[in-house]
Coordinates of C-alpha atoms in Angstrom, one line a residue:
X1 CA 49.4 104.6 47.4
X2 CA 50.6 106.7 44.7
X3 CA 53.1 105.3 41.8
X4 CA 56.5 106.2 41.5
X5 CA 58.4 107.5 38.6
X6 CA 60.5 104.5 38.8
X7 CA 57.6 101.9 38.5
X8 CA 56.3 103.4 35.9
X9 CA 59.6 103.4 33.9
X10 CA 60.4 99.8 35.4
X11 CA 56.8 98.6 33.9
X12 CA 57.6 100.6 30.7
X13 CA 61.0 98.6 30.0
X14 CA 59.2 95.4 30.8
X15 CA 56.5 96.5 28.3
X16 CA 59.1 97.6 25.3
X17 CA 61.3 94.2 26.3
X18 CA 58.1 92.0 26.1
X19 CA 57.5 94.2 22.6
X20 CA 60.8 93.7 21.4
X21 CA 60.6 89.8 21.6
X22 CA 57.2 89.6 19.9
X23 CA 58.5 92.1 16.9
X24 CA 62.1 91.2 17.0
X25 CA 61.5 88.5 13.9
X26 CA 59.1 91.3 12.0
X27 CA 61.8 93.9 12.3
X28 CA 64.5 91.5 11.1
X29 CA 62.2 91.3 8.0
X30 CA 61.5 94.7 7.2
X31 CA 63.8 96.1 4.8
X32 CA 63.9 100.0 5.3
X33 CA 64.5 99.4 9.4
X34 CA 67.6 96.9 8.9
X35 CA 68.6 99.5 6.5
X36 CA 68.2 102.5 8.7
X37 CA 69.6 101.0 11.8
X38 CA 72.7 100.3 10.0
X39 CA 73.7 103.3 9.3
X40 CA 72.6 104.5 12.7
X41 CA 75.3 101.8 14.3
X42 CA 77.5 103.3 11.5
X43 CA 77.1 107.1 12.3
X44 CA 77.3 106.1 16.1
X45 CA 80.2 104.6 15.7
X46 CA 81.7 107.2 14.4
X47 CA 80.5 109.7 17.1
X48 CA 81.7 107.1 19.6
X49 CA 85.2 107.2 17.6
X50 CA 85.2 111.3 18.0
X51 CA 84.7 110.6 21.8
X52 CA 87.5 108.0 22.0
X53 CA 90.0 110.6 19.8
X54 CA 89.4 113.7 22.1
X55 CA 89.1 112.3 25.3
X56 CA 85.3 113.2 25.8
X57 CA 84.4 109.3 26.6
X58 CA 86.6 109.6 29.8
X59 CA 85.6 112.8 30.6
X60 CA 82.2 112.2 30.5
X61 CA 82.4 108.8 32.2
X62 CA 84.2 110.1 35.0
X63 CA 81.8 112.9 35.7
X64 CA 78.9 110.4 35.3
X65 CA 80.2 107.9 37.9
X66 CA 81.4 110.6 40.1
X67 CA 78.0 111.6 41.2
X68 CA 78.3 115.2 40.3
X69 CA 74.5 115.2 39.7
X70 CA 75.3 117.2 36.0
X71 CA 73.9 114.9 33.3
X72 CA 73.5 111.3 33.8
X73 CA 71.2 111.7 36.9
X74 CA 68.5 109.5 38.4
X75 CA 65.1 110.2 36.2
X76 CA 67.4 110.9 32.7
X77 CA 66.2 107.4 31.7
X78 CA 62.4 109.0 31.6
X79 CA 63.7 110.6 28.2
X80 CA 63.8 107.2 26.6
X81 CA 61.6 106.6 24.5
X82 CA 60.0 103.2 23.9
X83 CA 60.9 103.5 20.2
X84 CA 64.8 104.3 21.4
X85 CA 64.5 101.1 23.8
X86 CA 63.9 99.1 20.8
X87 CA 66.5 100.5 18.7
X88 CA 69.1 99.4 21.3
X89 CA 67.6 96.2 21.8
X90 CA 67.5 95.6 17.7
X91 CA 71.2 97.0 18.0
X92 CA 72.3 94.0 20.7
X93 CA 72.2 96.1 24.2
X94 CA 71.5 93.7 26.8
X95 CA 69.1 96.8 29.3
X96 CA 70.2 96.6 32.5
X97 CA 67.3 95.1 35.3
X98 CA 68.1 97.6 38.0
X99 CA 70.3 101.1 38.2
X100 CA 73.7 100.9 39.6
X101 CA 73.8 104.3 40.8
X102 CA 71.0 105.1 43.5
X103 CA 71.4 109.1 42.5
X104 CA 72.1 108.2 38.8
X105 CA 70.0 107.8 35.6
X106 CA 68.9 104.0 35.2
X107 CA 71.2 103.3 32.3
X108 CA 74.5 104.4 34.4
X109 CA 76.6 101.8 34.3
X110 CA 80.4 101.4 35.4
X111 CA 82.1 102.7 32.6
X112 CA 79.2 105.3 31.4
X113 CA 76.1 105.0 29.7
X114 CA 74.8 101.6 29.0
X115 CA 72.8 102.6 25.8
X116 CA 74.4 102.1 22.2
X117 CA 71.5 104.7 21.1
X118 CA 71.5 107.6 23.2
X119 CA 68.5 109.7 23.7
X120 CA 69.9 113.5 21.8
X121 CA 69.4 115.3 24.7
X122 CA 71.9 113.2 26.4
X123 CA 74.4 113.6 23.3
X124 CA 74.3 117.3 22.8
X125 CA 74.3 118.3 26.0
X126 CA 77.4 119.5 27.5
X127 CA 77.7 120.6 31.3
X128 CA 79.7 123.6 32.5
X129 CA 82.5 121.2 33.9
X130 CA 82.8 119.8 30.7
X131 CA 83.1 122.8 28.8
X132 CA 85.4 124.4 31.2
X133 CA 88.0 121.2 30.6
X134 CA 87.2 121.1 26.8
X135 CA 88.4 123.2 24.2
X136 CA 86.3 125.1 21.7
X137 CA 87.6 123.2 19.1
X138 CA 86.9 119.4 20.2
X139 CA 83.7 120.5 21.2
X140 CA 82.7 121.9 17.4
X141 CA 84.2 118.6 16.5
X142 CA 82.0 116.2 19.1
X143 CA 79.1 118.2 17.2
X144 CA 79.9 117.5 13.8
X145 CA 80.9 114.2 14.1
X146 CA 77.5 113.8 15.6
X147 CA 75.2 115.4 13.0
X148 CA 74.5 112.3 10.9
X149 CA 73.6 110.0 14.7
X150 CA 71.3 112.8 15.3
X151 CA 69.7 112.8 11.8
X152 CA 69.4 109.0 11.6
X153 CA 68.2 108.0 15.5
X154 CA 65.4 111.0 14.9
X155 CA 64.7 109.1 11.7
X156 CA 64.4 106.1 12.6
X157 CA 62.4 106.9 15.7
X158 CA 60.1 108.5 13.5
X159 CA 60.3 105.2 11.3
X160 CA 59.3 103.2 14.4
X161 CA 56.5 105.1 15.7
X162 CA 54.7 104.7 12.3
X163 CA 55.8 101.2 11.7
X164 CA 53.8 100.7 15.1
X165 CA 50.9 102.7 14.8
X166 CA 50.0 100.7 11.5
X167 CA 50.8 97.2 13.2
X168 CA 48.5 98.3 16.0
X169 CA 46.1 99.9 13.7
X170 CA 45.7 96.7 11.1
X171 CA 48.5 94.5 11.7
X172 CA 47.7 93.5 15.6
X173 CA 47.7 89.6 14.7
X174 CA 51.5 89.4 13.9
X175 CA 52.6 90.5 16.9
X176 CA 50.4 89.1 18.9

């Protein structure tokens, strides 16, 4: 019998979970990633502020929960990286063990998206229903005020896949 799309990204989060606990102290050691994932929560923080201010949070929310099939639909979560999954997991997200929404992307929750870090493709994007009930102007806003999210999650992405290639390439023993 052929597997789904949602095993494999249920055995993939089980997989970056079970990596997360056996790197969690090594990461709280290294330097540069503290220091990058700082001012990641920083910059998101003030993304999430720009989102709060023009209204964007509700309106995105509300569209996500509706089931309007726009952004936050079922296989979304399949743009997650394993390397973003860690990042929310250093950052405190508890990841949620099953989707809420049967039509919606596995990270759906409630109130809108579960993740602190969000994959760009989910930040940048901005549907037709959206636009038509944003102005111009908070839109070029939401875009600045993300720039420096953008920048820093690519970064330390980046940081992560190479802090993990070398573990696995000479440093298997600590986080085994």
């Amino acid at each position: 019998m052929p597997v789904t799309s949602e095993e494999l990204f249920l055995k993939g989060l089980a997989e970056a979970q079970d990596l997360y606990t056996r790197l969690a102290k090594i990461l709280e050691k290294e330097a540069p990633f503290r220091k990058m994932l700082a001012a990641l929560e920083r910059a998101i923080e003030r993304s999430n502020e720009a989102y709060r201010d023009t209204g964007a949070d509700q309106l995105c929310a509300t569209c996500a929960t509706s089931g309007r099939g726009t952004c936050c639909v079922r296989d979304m979560e399949l743009s997650v990286s394993r390397e973003l999954l860690l990042i929310n997991l250093s950052l405190g997200v508890e990841l949620p063990r099953q989707r809420l929404f049967p039509r919606g992307c596995f990270f759906l929750g409630a109130r809108g998206c579960l993740l602190r870090a969000r994959p760009l493709l989910c930040r940048n994007f901005f549907c037709h229903w959206f636009r038509q009930r944003f102005s111009p102007e908070n839109l070029a806003y939401l875009q600045e005020a993300m720039e420096e999210e953008a920048r820093l999650l690519f970064q330390t992405e980046q940081y992560l896949k190479v802090f993990l290639l070398a573990l696995s390439q000479g440093g298997a023993k600590k986080i085994s």
